[in-house]
GROMACS .gro file of N, CA and C in nm:
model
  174
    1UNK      N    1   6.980   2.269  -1.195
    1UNK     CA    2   7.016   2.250  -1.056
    1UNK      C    3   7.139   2.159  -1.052
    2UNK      N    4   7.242   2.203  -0.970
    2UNK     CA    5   7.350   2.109  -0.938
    2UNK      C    6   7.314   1.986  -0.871
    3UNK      N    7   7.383   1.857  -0.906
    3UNK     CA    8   7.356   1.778  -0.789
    3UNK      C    9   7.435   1.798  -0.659
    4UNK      N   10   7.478   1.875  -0.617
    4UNK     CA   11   7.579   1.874  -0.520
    4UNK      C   12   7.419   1.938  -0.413
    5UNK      N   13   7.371   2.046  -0.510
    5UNK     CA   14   7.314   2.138  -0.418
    5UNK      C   15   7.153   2.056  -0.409
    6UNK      N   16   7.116   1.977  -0.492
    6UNK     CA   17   7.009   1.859  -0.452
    6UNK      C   18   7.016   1.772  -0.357
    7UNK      N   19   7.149   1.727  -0.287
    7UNK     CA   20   7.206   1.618  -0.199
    7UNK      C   21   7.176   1.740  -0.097
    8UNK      N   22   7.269   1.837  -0.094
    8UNK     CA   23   7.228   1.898   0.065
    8UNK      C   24   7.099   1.971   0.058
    9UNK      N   25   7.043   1.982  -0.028
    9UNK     CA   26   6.879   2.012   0.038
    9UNK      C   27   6.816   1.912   0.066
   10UNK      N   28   6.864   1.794   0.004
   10UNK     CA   29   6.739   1.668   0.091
   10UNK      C   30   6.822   1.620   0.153
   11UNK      N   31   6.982   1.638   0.231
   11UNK     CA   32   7.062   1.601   0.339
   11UNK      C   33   7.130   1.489   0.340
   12UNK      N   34   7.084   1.384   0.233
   12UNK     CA   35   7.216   1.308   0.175
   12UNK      C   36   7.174   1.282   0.076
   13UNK      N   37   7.272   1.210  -0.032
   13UNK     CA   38   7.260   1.136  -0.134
   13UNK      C   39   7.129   0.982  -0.160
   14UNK      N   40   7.137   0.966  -0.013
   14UNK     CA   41   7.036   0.850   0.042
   14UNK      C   42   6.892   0.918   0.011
   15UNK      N   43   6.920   0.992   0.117
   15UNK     CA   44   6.773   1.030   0.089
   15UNK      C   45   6.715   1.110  -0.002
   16UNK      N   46   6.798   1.199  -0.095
   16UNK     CA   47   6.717   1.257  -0.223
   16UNK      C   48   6.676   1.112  -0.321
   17UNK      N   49   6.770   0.983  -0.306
   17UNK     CA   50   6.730   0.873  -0.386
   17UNK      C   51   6.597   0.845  -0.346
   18UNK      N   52   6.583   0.825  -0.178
   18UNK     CA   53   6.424   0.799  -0.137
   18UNK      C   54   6.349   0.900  -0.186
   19UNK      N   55   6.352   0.994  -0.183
   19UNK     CA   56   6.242   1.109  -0.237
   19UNK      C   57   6.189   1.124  -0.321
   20UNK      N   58   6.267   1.086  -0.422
   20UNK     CA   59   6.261   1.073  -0.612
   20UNK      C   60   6.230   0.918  -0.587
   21UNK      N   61   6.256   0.781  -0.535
   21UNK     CA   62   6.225   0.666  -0.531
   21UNK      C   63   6.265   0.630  -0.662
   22UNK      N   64   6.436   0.650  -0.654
   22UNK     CA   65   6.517   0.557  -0.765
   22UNK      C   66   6.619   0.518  -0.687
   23UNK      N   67   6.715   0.472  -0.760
   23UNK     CA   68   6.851   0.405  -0.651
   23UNK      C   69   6.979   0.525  -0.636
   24UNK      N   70   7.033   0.441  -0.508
   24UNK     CA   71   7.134   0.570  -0.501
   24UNK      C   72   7.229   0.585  -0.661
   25UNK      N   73   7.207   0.463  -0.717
   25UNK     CA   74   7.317   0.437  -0.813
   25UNK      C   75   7.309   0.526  -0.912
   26UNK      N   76   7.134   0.546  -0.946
   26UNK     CA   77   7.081   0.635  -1.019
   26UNK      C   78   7.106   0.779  -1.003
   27UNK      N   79   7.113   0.822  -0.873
   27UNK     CA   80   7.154   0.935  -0.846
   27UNK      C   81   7.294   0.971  -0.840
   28UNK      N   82   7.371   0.910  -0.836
   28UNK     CA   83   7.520   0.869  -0.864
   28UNK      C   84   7.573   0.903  -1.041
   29UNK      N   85   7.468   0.860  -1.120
   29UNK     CA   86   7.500   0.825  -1.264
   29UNK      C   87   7.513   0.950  -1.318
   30UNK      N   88   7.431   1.063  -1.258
   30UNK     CA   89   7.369   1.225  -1.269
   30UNK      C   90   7.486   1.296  -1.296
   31UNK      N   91   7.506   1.358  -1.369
   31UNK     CA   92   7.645   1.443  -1.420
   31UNK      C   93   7.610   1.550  -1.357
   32UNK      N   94   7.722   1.621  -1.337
   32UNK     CA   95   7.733   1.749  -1.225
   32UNK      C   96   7.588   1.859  -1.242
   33UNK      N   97   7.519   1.894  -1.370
   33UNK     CA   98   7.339   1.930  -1.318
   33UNK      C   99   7.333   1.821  -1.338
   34UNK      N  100   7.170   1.801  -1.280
   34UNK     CA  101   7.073   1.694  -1.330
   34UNK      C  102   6.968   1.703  -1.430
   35UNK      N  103   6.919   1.583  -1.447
   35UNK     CA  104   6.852   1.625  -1.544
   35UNK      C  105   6.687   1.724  -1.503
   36UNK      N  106   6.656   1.767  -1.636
   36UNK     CA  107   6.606   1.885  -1.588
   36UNK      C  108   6.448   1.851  -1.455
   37UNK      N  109   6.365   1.718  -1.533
   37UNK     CA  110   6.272   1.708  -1.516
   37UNK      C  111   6.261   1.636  -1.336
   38UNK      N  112   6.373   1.585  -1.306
   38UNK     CA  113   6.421   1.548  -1.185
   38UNK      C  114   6.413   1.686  -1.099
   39UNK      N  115   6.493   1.767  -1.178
   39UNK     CA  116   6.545   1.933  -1.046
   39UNK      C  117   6.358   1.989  -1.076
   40UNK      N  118   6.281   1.982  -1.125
   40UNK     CA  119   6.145   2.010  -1.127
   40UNK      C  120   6.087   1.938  -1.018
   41UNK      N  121   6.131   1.827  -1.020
   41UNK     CA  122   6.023   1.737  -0.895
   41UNK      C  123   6.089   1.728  -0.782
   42UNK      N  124   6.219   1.778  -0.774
   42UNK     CA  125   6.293   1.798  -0.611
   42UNK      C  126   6.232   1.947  -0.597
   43UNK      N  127   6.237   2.016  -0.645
   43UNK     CA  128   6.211   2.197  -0.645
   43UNK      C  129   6.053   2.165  -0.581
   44UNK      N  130   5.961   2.081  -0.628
   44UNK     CA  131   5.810   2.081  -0.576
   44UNK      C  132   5.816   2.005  -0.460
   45UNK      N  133   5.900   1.911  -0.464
   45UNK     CA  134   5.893   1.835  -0.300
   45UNK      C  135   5.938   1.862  -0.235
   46UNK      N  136   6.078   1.946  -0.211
   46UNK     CA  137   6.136   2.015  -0.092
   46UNK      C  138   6.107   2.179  -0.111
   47UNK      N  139   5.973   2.219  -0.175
   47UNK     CA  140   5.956   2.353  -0.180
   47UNK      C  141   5.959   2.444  -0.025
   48UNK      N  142   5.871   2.349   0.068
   48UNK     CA  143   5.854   2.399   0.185
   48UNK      C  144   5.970   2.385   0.229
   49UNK      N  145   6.050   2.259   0.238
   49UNK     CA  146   6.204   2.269   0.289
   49UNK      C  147   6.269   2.412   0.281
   50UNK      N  148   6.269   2.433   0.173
   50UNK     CA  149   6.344   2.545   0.078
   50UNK      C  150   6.299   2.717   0.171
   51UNK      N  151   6.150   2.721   0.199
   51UNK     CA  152   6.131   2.811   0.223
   51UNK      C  153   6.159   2.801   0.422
   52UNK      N  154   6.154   2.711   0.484
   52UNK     CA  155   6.157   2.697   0.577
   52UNK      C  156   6.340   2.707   0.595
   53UNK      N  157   6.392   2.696   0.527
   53UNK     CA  158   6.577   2.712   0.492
   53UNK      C  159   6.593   2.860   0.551
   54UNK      N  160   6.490   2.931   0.417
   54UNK     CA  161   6.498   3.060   0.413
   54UNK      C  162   6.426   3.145   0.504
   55UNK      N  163   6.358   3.096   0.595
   55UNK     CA  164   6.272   3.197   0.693
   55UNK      C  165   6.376   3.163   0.807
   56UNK      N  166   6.444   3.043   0.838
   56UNK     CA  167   6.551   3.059   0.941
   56UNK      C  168   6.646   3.162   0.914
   57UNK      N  169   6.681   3.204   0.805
   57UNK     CA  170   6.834   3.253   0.768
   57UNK      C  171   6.817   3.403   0.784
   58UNK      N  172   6.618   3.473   0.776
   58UNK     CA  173   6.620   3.579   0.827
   58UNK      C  174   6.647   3.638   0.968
   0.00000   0.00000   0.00000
């Protein structure tokens, strides 16, 4: 997973840090993917996000 595309599914940089509950700095440090086990635990916590994305877009 990109971090570009982790920031706009949880809508800022701020708050994917709250979600995961590390610092923004931490999320900052993240080279263009992230690491893997991170995009696993955003993918399970904004799952419903994700699908609720996708039932608008039909």
């Amino acid at each position: 997973m990109k971090k570009i595309d982790a920031i706009a599914l949880a809508g800022s940089k701020a708050k994917l840090a709250r979600l995961l509950k590390v610092s923004k700095g931490a999320v900052s440090q993240w080279g263009e993917d992230i690491p893997e086990l991170r995009a696993l635990q955003i993918e399970k916590l904004l799952k419903n996000k994700k699908h609720l994305l996708n039932h608008n877009e039909a």
